[in-house]
Coordinates of C-alpha atoms in Angstrom, one line a residue:
Chain A
M21 CA 122.7 152.8 100.0
G22 CA 121.4 156.3 100.0
I23 CA 119.1 155.6 97.1
A24 CA 115.4 156.1 97.6
V25 CA 113.5 152.9 96.8
S26 CA 109.8 152.6 96.5
D27 CA 108.0 150.3 99.0
S28 CA 107.0 147.9 96.3
L29 CA 110.6 147.6 95.1
R30 CA 111.7 147.2 98.6
S31 CA 109.3 144.3 99.2
D32 CA 110.5 142.8 95.9
L33 CA 114.1 142.9 97.2
A34 CA 113.0 141.3 100.4
T35 CA 111.6 138.3 98.7
T36 CA 114.5 137.9 96.3
V37 CA 117.3 138.5 98.8
F38 CA 119.6 135.5 99.0
D39 CA 119.2 133.7 102.3
V40 CA 122.2 131.4 102.6
E41 CA 121.1 129.9 105.9
A42 CA 117.9 128.8 104.2
V43 CA 119.8 127.3 101.4
R44 CA 122.1 125.5 103.9
R45 CA 119.0 123.8 105.4
D46 CA 118.3 122.2 102.1
F47 CA 121.6 120.3 102.3
P48 CA 121.5 117.7 105.1
I49 CA 125.2 116.8 105.0
L50 CA 126.2 120.4 106.0
T51 CA 125.1 119.7 109.6
S52 CA 127.8 117.0 109.8
Q53 CA 130.8 117.2 112.1
V54 CA 134.2 116.0 111.2
H55 CA 136.8 115.4 113.9
G56 CA 134.4 116.9 116.3
K57 CA 134.3 120.1 114.3
R58 CA 131.7 121.9 112.3
L59 CA 132.1 120.9 108.6
A60 CA 133.2 123.7 106.3
Y61 CA 132.9 122.1 102.9
L62 CA 135.0 124.1 100.5
D63 CA 135.5 121.5 97.8
S64 CA 132.4 122.0 95.8
G65 CA 134.6 122.5 92.7
A66 CA 135.4 118.8 92.9
S67 CA 131.9 117.8 93.7
A68 CA 129.0 119.6 95.2
Q69 CA 126.7 118.4 98.0
K70 CA 123.2 117.4 97.2
P71 CA 120.0 119.2 98.3
L72 CA 117.1 117.2 99.7
A73 CA 115.1 117.9 96.6
V74 CA 117.6 115.8 94.6
L75 CA 117.7 113.0 97.2
D76 CA 113.9 113.0 97.4
A77 CA 113.5 112.9 93.6
M78 CA 115.9 110.0 93.2
R79 CA 114.3 108.1 96.1
N80 CA 110.8 108.7 94.8
A81 CA 111.9 107.5 91.3
Y82 CA 113.3 104.2 92.7
E83 CA 110.5 103.7 95.2
H84 CA 107.5 104.5 93.0
E85 CA 108.3 105.2 89.4
Y86 CA 111.1 102.9 88.3
A87 CA 111.3 100.8 85.2
N88 CA 113.5 100.8 82.1
V89 CA 112.8 103.7 79.7
H90 CA 111.8 103.8 76.1
R91 CA 110.8 100.1 76.1
G92 CA 107.8 98.9 78.1
A93 CA 104.2 99.4 77.0
Y94 CA 103.2 99.6 80.6
W95 CA 102.4 102.4 83.0
L96 CA 105.6 102.2 85.1
S97 CA 107.9 102.3 82.1
E98 CA 106.0 105.1 80.5
T99 CA 106.1 107.1 83.7
A100 CA 109.9 106.5 84.0
T101 CA 110.3 107.5 80.4
Q102 CA 108.3 110.7 80.9
N103 CA 110.4 111.6 84.0
Y104 CA 113.6 110.9 82.2
E105 CA 112.6 112.9 79.2
A106 CA 111.3 115.7 81.5
A107 CA 114.8 115.9 83.0
R108 CA 116.1 116.5 79.5
S109 CA 113.6 119.3 78.9
K110 CA 114.6 120.9 82.2
V111 CA 118.2 120.9 81.1
R112 CA 117.2 122.3 77.6
A113 CA 115.3 125.2 79.2
F114 CA 118.1 125.8 81.8
I115 CA 120.8 126.3 79.1
N116 CA 118.4 127.7 76.5
A117 CA 119.0 125.0 73.9
A118 CA 116.9 125.1 70.8
D119 CA 115.5 121.6 71.1
D120 CA 115.4 118.6 73.5
C121 CA 117.1 116.5 70.9
E122 CA 120.3 118.6 71.3
V123 CA 120.6 117.5 74.9
I124 CA 122.6 114.2 75.2
F125 CA 122.8 112.5 78.5
T126 CA 126.3 111.2 79.2
R127 CA 128.1 109.7 82.2
G128 CA 129.7 113.1 82.8
A129 CA 131.5 115.9 81.2
T130 CA 134.5 113.7 80.5
E131 CA 132.4 111.4 78.4
A132 CA 130.7 114.3 76.7
I133 CA 134.1 115.7 75.6
N134 CA 135.4 112.3 74.6
L135 CA 132.2 111.8 72.6
V136 CA 132.9 114.9 70.5
A137 CA 136.6 114.0 70.1
Q138 CA 135.7 110.4 69.0
T139 CA 132.9 111.3 66.7
Y140 CA 133.2 114.9 65.4
A141 CA 137.0 115.1 65.4
R142 CA 137.7 111.5 64.4
S143 CA 135.2 111.4 61.6
L144 CA 135.1 114.9 60.2
L145 CA 138.6 116.3 60.7
K146 CA 141.5 115.6 58.3
P147 CA 145.3 115.3 58.9
G148 CA 146.8 118.7 59.5
D149 CA 143.5 120.2 60.8
E150 CA 144.0 122.2 64.0
I151 CA 142.4 122.1 67.4
I152 CA 143.0 124.9 69.9
I153 CA 142.8 124.5 73.6
S154 CA 144.0 126.8 76.5
A155 CA 146.7 126.5 79.1
L156 CA 144.2 126.3 81.9
E157 CA 142.3 123.3 80.7
H158 CA 141.4 120.3 82.9
H159 CA 143.0 117.0 81.7
S160 CA 139.5 116.1 80.5
N161 CA 139.8 118.9 77.9
I162 CA 143.4 118.0 76.9
V163 CA 143.8 114.3 76.8
P164 CA 140.8 113.4 74.5
W165 CA 142.2 115.8 71.9
Q166 CA 145.7 114.4 72.2
M167 CA 144.3 110.9 71.6
V168 CA 142.5 111.9 68.4
R169 CA 145.4 114.1 67.3
D170 CA 147.8 111.2 67.5
D171 CA 145.4 108.8 65.7
K172 CA 144.4 111.3 63.0
G173 CA 147.5 113.4 62.5
L174 CA 145.8 116.6 63.8
V175 CA 147.6 119.6 65.3
L176 CA 146.9 120.7 68.9
K177 CA 147.7 124.3 69.8
V178 CA 147.6 125.9 73.2
V179 CA 146.5 129.4 74.0
P180 CA 148.7 130.8 76.9
I181 CA 147.4 132.5 79.9
T182 CA 148.5 135.8 81.5
D183 CA 150.2 135.9 84.9
D184 CA 147.0 136.8 86.6
G185 CA 145.3 133.8 84.9
R186 CA 143.4 135.4 82.0
F187 CA 142.9 133.8 78.6
D188 CA 145.4 135.6 76.3
M189 CA 143.1 136.8 73.5
E190 CA 145.8 138.3 71.4
A191 CA 147.7 135.0 71.4
F192 CA 144.5 133.2 70.6
E193 CA 143.9 135.3 67.5
A194 CA 147.5 134.7 66.4
L195 CA 146.9 130.9 66.7
L196 CA 143.8 130.9 64.5
T197 CA 144.5 129.8 60.9
D198 CA 142.4 128.6 58.0
R199 CA 143.2 125.1 59.3
T200 CA 141.6 125.7 62.7
R201 CA 138.6 123.5 63.0
L202 CA 137.8 123.3 66.7
V203 CA 138.4 125.5 69.8
A204 CA 137.9 123.7 73.1
I205 CA 138.0 125.9 76.2
A206 CA 136.7 126.0 79.7
H207 CA 134.0 128.4 80.6
V208 CA 135.4 128.8 84.1
S209 CA 138.8 127.6 85.2
N210 CA 138.5 124.8 87.9
V211 CA 141.7 126.0 89.5
L212 CA 142.1 129.7 88.9
G213 CA 138.4 130.6 88.9
T214 CA 139.0 132.7 85.8
V215 CA 135.8 133.3 83.7
L216 CA 136.7 133.0 80.1
P217 CA 135.1 135.4 77.5
V218 CA 133.4 132.6 75.7
A219 CA 131.2 134.8 73.5
E220 CA 134.2 136.7 72.2
I221 CA 136.2 133.5 71.7
A222 CA 133.3 131.9 69.9
A223 CA 132.9 134.9 67.6
K224 CA 136.5 134.9 66.6
A225 CA 136.6 131.1 66.2
H226 CA 133.5 131.2 64.0
A227 CA 135.0 134.0 61.9
A228 CA 138.0 131.7 61.3
G229 CA 135.6 128.9 60.3
A230 CA 136.1 126.8 63.5
I231 CA 133.5 125.5 65.9
V232 CA 133.7 125.9 69.7
L233 CA 133.3 123.3 72.5
V234 CA 133.0 124.7 76.0
D235 CA 133.9 122.6 79.1
G236 CA 131.2 124.0 81.4
C237 CA 131.8 122.0 84.5
Q238 CA 132.4 125.0 86.7
G239 CA 130.7 127.5 84.4
I240 CA 127.3 125.9 84.7
V241 CA 127.6 126.2 88.5
H242 CA 129.0 129.7 88.8
R243 CA 127.5 131.6 85.9
P244 CA 124.2 131.8 84.1
V245 CA 124.5 129.7 80.9
D246 CA 122.6 130.6 77.7
V247 CA 124.2 128.6 74.9
Q248 CA 122.7 130.9 72.3
A249 CA 124.2 134.0 74.0
L250 CA 127.6 132.2 74.5
G251 CA 127.5 131.4 70.8
C252 CA 129.3 128.1 71.3
D253 CA 128.6 124.9 69.4
F254 CA 129.0 122.3 72.2
Y255 CA 128.6 122.8 75.9
A256 CA 129.6 119.9 78.3
F257 CA 129.0 119.6 82.0
S258 CA 128.6 117.1 84.8
G259 CA 125.6 116.7 87.1
H260 CA 127.5 116.2 90.3
K261 CA 129.1 119.6 90.4
L262 CA 125.6 121.2 89.8
Y263 CA 124.2 119.6 93.1
G264 CA 123.0 116.6 91.2
P265 CA 124.2 112.9 91.3
T266 CA 127.4 111.4 89.9
G267 CA 127.2 109.3 86.8
I268 CA 125.3 111.8 84.8
G269 CA 126.4 114.6 82.6
I270 CA 125.3 116.6 79.6
L271 CA 126.6 117.2 76.1
W272 CA 124.7 119.9 74.4
G273 CA 125.4 120.4 70.7
R274 CA 123.8 122.2 67.8
E275 CA 121.5 119.8 66.0
A276 CA 123.1 120.3 62.6
L277 CA 126.4 119.2 64.1
L278 CA 125.1 116.3 66.1
D279 CA 123.3 115.1 62.9
R280 CA 126.6 115.0 61.0
M281 CA 128.4 113.1 63.7
P282 CA 128.4 109.3 63.6
P283 CA 127.4 107.4 66.7
W284 CA 130.2 106.5 69.1
M285 CA 128.9 103.5 71.1
G286 CA 126.6 100.9 69.6
G287 CA 123.9 99.0 71.4
G288 CA 120.3 99.1 72.3
D289 CA 118.2 102.3 72.0
M290 CA 120.5 103.9 69.5
I291 CA 119.3 102.1 66.4
S292 CA 116.1 102.3 64.3
S293 CA 116.7 98.9 62.7
V294 CA 119.3 96.1 62.9
T295 CA 120.0 93.2 60.6
F296 CA 123.2 91.2 60.6
E297 CA 124.3 93.1 57.5
A298 CA 123.7 96.6 58.7
S299 CA 122.0 98.9 61.2
E300 CA 120.3 102.2 60.9
W301 CA 120.9 104.8 63.6
A302 CA 118.1 106.2 65.7
A303 CA 117.4 110.0 65.6
L304 CA 118.8 112.4 68.1
P305 CA 119.3 112.2 71.0
A306 CA 119.0 108.4 71.1
K307 CA 121.8 108.0 68.5
F308 CA 124.2 108.9 71.3
E309 CA 122.6 107.1 74.2
A310 CA 123.3 103.5 73.6
G311 CA 122.2 101.0 76.3
T312 CA 120.1 101.6 79.4
P313 CA 120.9 105.1 80.5
A314 CA 121.4 106.4 84.0
I315 CA 117.7 106.9 84.4
V316 CA 117.4 107.9 88.0
Q317 CA 120.6 110.0 87.9
A318 CA 119.1 111.9 85.0
I319 CA 115.9 112.5 87.1
G320 CA 118.2 113.6 89.9
L321 CA 119.9 116.1 87.6
G322 CA 116.5 117.4 86.5
A323 CA 115.7 118.0 90.2
A324 CA 119.0 119.7 90.7
V325 CA 118.2 122.0 87.8
D326 CA 114.8 122.8 89.3
Y327 CA 116.6 123.5 92.6
V328 CA 119.2 125.8 91.1
R329 CA 116.4 127.7 89.1
S330 CA 114.5 128.2 92.4
I331 CA 117.4 130.3 93.7
N332 CA 117.7 133.9 92.6
H333 CA 120.9 133.7 90.6
A334 CA 121.8 137.3 90.6
A335 CA 121.5 137.4 94.4
A336 CA 123.5 134.2 94.8
L337 CA 126.2 135.5 92.5
E338 CA 126.4 138.7 94.6
H339 CA 126.7 136.6 97.7
E340 CA 129.5 134.5 96.1
E341 CA 131.3 137.7 95.1
A342 CA 131.1 139.2 98.5
L343 CA 132.4 136.0 100.1
L344 CA 135.2 135.7 97.6
A345 CA 136.3 139.3 98.3
Y346 CA 136.1 138.6 102.0
A347 CA 138.1 135.3 101.7
I348 CA 140.8 136.9 99.5
D349 CA 141.1 139.8 101.9
G350 CA 141.7 137.4 104.8
M351 CA 144.1 135.2 102.9
Q352 CA 146.2 138.0 101.6
A353 CA 146.9 139.0 105.2
I354 CA 148.6 135.7 105.9
D355 CA 152.4 135.8 105.5
G356 CA 153.8 133.5 102.9
L357 CA 150.4 132.7 101.2
T358 CA 150.3 133.1 97.4
L359 CA 147.0 133.3 95.5
H360 CA 147.0 131.7 92.0
G361 CA 144.6 133.3 89.6
T362 CA 143.6 136.9 90.3
A363 CA 141.8 137.7 87.1
P364 CA 139.1 140.4 87.4
G365 CA 135.6 139.0 87.8
K366 CA 136.8 135.5 88.7
S367 CA 134.4 133.1 90.4
G368 CA 134.4 131.5 93.8
I369 CA 137.4 129.3 93.4
I370 CA 140.6 130.1 95.2
A371 CA 143.9 128.3 94.4
F372 CA 146.8 129.1 96.7
S373 CA 150.0 127.9 98.1
M374 CA 152.0 128.7 101.3
S375 CA 155.8 129.0 101.2
Y376 CA 156.3 126.9 104.4
A377 CA 153.8 124.2 103.8
H378 CA 153.0 121.8 101.0
P379 CA 149.4 121.7 99.8
H380 CA 149.1 118.2 101.3
D381 CA 150.2 119.6 104.7
I382 CA 147.7 122.4 104.4
A383 CA 144.8 120.1 103.5
T384 CA 145.7 117.7 106.3
V385 CA 145.7 120.4 109.0
L386 CA 142.6 122.0 107.6
D387 CA 140.8 118.7 107.7
R388 CA 141.5 118.5 111.4
A389 CA 139.8 121.8 111.7
G390 CA 136.8 120.6 109.9
V391 CA 137.7 122.4 106.7
A392 CA 137.5 120.3 103.5
I393 CA 139.6 121.6 100.6
R394 CA 141.4 120.0 97.7
A395 CA 145.1 119.7 97.4
G396 CA 147.0 118.4 94.4
H397 CA 147.4 119.1 90.7
H398 CA 143.6 119.4 90.2
C399 CA 143.9 117.4 87.0
C400 CA 145.7 120.4 85.5
Q401 CA 149.4 119.4 85.4
P402 CA 150.2 121.8 82.5
L403 CA 148.7 124.6 84.5
M404 CA 150.7 123.7 87.5
D405 CA 153.8 123.8 85.3
R406 CA 152.8 127.2 84.0
C407 CA 152.4 128.5 87.6
G408 CA 155.7 126.9 88.6
V409 CA 154.3 124.7 91.4
P410 CA 153.9 120.9 91.6
A411 CA 150.6 121.3 93.4
M412 CA 148.2 123.8 94.9
A413 CA 145.6 124.0 97.6
R414 CA 142.1 125.0 96.5
A415 CA 139.0 126.3 98.3
S416 CA 135.9 126.3 96.1
F417 CA 132.5 127.6 96.9
G418 CA 129.0 126.3 96.5
V419 CA 125.7 128.0 96.7
Y420 CA 125.6 127.0 100.5
T421 CA 129.0 128.5 101.3
N422 CA 128.7 131.1 104.1
K423 CA 130.9 133.5 106.1
D424 CA 131.3 130.9 108.9
D425 CA 133.0 128.6 106.3
I426 CA 135.4 131.3 105.3
D427 CA 136.1 132.3 108.9
Q428 CA 136.8 128.7 109.7
L429 CA 139.1 128.5 106.7
L430 CA 141.0 131.6 107.7
K431 CA 141.4 130.4 111.3
A432 CA 142.7 127.0 110.1
L433 CA 145.2 128.7 107.7
H434 CA 146.6 130.6 110.7
T435 CA 147.0 127.3 112.4
V436 CA 149.0 126.1 109.4
Q437 CA 151.1 129.1 109.8
T438 CA 151.8 128.5 113.5
L439 CA 152.6 124.8 112.8
F440 CA 154.9 125.2 109.8
A441 CA 156.2 128.8 109.5
Chain B
M16 CA 165.2 110.7 114.6
S17 CA 166.5 108.4 117.3
G18 CA 167.9 105.3 115.7
T19 CA 166.9 103.2 118.7
M20 CA 163.4 104.3 119.1
T21 CA 160.8 101.6 118.6
L22 CA 157.3 102.0 117.4
D23 CA 156.0 101.1 120.9
E24 CA 158.0 103.9 122.4
L25 CA 156.7 106.2 119.7
A26 CA 153.1 105.1 120.6
D27 CA 153.8 105.9 124.3
N28 CA 155.0 109.4 123.3
F29 CA 151.9 109.9 121.1
S30 CA 149.6 108.9 123.9
L31 CA 150.8 112.0 125.8
F32 CA 149.2 114.4 123.4
D33 CA 145.6 115.0 123.7
D34 CA 145.6 117.8 121.2
W35 CA 145.9 117.1 117.5
E36 CA 148.0 120.1 116.9
D37 CA 150.6 118.8 119.3
R38 CA 150.5 115.4 117.6
Y39 CA 151.1 117.0 114.2
R40 CA 153.8 119.2 115.6
Y41 CA 155.5 116.0 116.8
I42 CA 155.1 114.2 113.5
I43 CA 156.5 117.3 111.7
D44 CA 159.4 117.3 114.1
L45 CA 160.1 113.6 113.4
G46 CA 160.3 114.5 109.7
K47 CA 162.6 117.4 110.3
K48 CA 165.0 115.2 112.3
M49 CA 165.1 112.5 109.6
T50 CA 168.2 112.6 107.4
P51 CA 167.0 114.2 104.2
L52 CA 167.6 112.4 100.9
P53 CA 170.2 114.1 98.7
D54 CA 168.7 115.8 95.6
S55 CA 170.6 113.2 93.5
A56 CA 168.4 110.5 95.0
K57 CA 165.1 112.4 94.3
V58 CA 164.8 110.9 90.9
Q59 CA 161.9 109.2 89.1
A60 CA 163.4 105.8 89.7
N61 CA 163.1 106.3 93.5
K62 CA 159.7 107.9 93.4
V63 CA 156.7 106.2 95.0
E64 CA 153.6 107.1 93.2
G65 CA 151.2 109.0 95.4
C66 CA 148.2 111.2 94.8
I67 CA 149.1 114.5 96.3
S68 CA 152.7 114.9 97.5
Q69 CA 155.9 113.6 96.1
V70 CA 157.6 110.7 97.9
W71 CA 161.0 109.1 97.3
L72 CA 162.4 105.9 98.8
T73 CA 165.8 104.3 98.6
S74 CA 166.9 101.0 100.0
Q75 CA 170.3 99.5 100.9
I76 CA 170.5 95.7 101.2
E77 CA 173.3 94.0 103.1
G78 CA 173.4 90.2 102.8
T79 CA 171.1 87.9 100.9
G80 CA 167.9 86.0 101.4
A81 CA 165.8 86.1 104.5
Q82 CA 168.6 87.4 106.7
A83 CA 169.5 90.3 104.5
V84 CA 169.3 93.6 106.4
L85 CA 167.4 96.4 104.7
T86 CA 168.1 100.0 105.4
F87 CA 165.7 102.6 104.0
Q88 CA 165.8 106.3 103.5
A89 CA 162.8 108.3 102.4
D90 CA 161.8 111.9 101.8
S91 CA 158.8 114.0 100.7
D92 CA 158.1 117.6 99.7
A93 CA 155.3 117.7 102.3
H94 CA 156.2 118.0 106.0
I95 CA 153.6 115.8 107.5
V96 CA 154.3 113.1 104.9
R97 CA 158.0 113.3 105.8
G98 CA 157.1 112.8 109.4
L99 CA 154.9 109.8 108.6
L100 CA 157.8 108.4 106.5
A101 CA 160.1 108.8 109.6
I102 CA 157.6 106.6 111.5
L103 CA 157.6 104.0 108.7
L104 CA 161.4 103.9 108.9
I105 CA 161.2 103.4 112.6
L106 CA 158.9 100.4 111.9
F107 CA 160.9 98.9 109.0
S108 CA 164.4 100.1 108.5
G109 CA 167.4 98.2 109.8
K110 CA 165.5 94.9 110.0
T111 CA 165.9 91.6 108.2
A112 CA 163.9 90.8 105.1
Q113 CA 162.2 88.1 107.2
Q114 CA 161.2 90.5 109.9
I115 CA 160.0 93.1 107.5
A116 CA 157.8 90.7 105.6
A117 CA 156.3 89.5 108.8
I118 CA 155.3 92.9 110.2
D119 CA 151.6 93.5 110.3
A120 CA 151.8 97.2 109.3
D121 CA 148.1 97.8 109.9
H122 CA 148.3 96.4 113.4
E123 CA 151.4 98.3 114.3
L124 CA 150.4 101.6 112.9
A125 CA 147.0 101.4 114.6
K126 CA 148.9 101.8 117.9
L127 CA 149.6 105.4 116.8
D128 CA 145.9 106.1 116.0
L129 CA 147.1 107.6 112.7
D130 CA 145.1 105.2 110.7
Q131 CA 143.5 107.8 108.6
H132 CA 146.9 108.8 107.2
I133 CA 148.9 105.6 106.9
S134 CA 146.5 102.7 106.6
P135 CA 147.9 100.7 103.6
N136 CA 144.4 100.7 102.2
R137 CA 144.5 104.4 101.6
R138 CA 145.4 105.6 98.2
N139 CA 148.3 107.8 99.0
G140 CA 152.1 107.9 98.8
V141 CA 152.7 106.8 102.4
A142 CA 150.6 103.7 102.0
S143 CA 152.4 102.9 98.8
V144 CA 155.7 103.1 100.7
V145 CA 154.6 100.3 102.9
R146 CA 153.8 98.1 99.9
V147 CA 157.2 98.9 98.3
I148 CA 159.1 98.2 101.5
Q149 CA 157.4 94.9 102.1
G150 CA 157.5 94.0 98.4
T151 CA 161.3 94.5 98.5
A152 CA 161.6 92.2 101.5
R153 CA 159.3 89.6 100.0
R154 CA 161.3 89.5 96.8
L155 CA 164.5 88.7 98.9
L156 CA 162.6 85.9 100.7
A157 CA 161.5 84.4 97.4
A158 CA 165.0 84.6 95.8

């Protein structure tokens, strides 16, 4: 680079440089073949593959340390409880939450958002109060608000996006009123890859007296997340996109807000006392974790968080950006291929269409070439309408995505071209 | 699409390809040769719910009961799906309700080694088409 670096700094760089091949060895499934071809897994945006560390942690939990949590006065139950609560602490540290009690285990991000809609919005909002979402939201961050809007007489407003897929800040400011109570937006678009300026949105929302929920399903994977720096009030994400298991997700919320919210589901573990006349709710986070939780999945998520933290994030991000630029360069050279979402600083998610082939055709042909991508509306039908297409194809990266994956994608896209164009 | 081709003949043609690209090219070609549905028929009422691509199906029924002859037309916005629909029409269209209801679609389609695309167990538009076609035939039998 033409810059003099000291030997000590050079050795620091050597130990922190991102070695994608070493990362790939942590993911056993990546050595699979499909249709006799090397697997190029480019659907991590839908669900990521799992490293051995996660598989081992879950197997170990079931094999050696499994019992129900928060119940038994015996070694196994205490150990399982410790491991389950340790996973919560890992998540708390990972997102820089103030306290473990602010970290609620849910089944996934969908449940996390529904929890806020069904407790905060349902109990604390009044008819005529306004909720603002954006045009690039996943159905999970649209439908829960529509349901509570219809039941409570709330108003749902939508911030448009620009042609290149950016959040339209001016339009957002114009939508804020003294009736705005909640702003619910994605951190990173699952289709366009756009990274939303969450801190700026949160500051403006707070100035208007509204709180902010962030759908962090893609954000938690592609960007460092510090909920204090983001300045949001809720942050929701799923475990399975963060290299953890399915069936587990996180709702982080500020303690003062969670305290004001009534419980959603009733059952065991969420009460402090029950009589047939009345029950008293348990303290946070138990108030929102009725029933036996997904114990081993939570432990798996904890292991996934440890795994992600073991990787140099800055180096991984640099790798992702280089791959993204390389992929976009190659894709733009293909006649008839349109990229959807070209916002500056976007993350490793590439939505595209081809004029001569339907996304279903593209995905089918790519599958034969060992390339796994997503095709469809990506649970974002309003966004498809905005982009004027019924469906898109999407290649999305994980921490293990390498140049071979992109080369395989580009080669297969040329096959699509020869078959259909 | 040749109106007289049978699924067995199609299977013979398929067996000539040892390359998946050629196989897809042939399927795409079958779709291109199929009479397209007019836009007026591409309406919600004719839509077969699928996950990724859009599929439309219309049926014409001549006669009644088990001996009624059913003629189908189908279309999709995806090329490969349109080709697969052409294959389904070869299998089902122009036959009696009794014949259609008796067809073991899984068994027949397995001859083409395209199971991954058109097995009725799959949750996609093409598989749904098989259910709609056989459902129409069964309703005629029950009437």
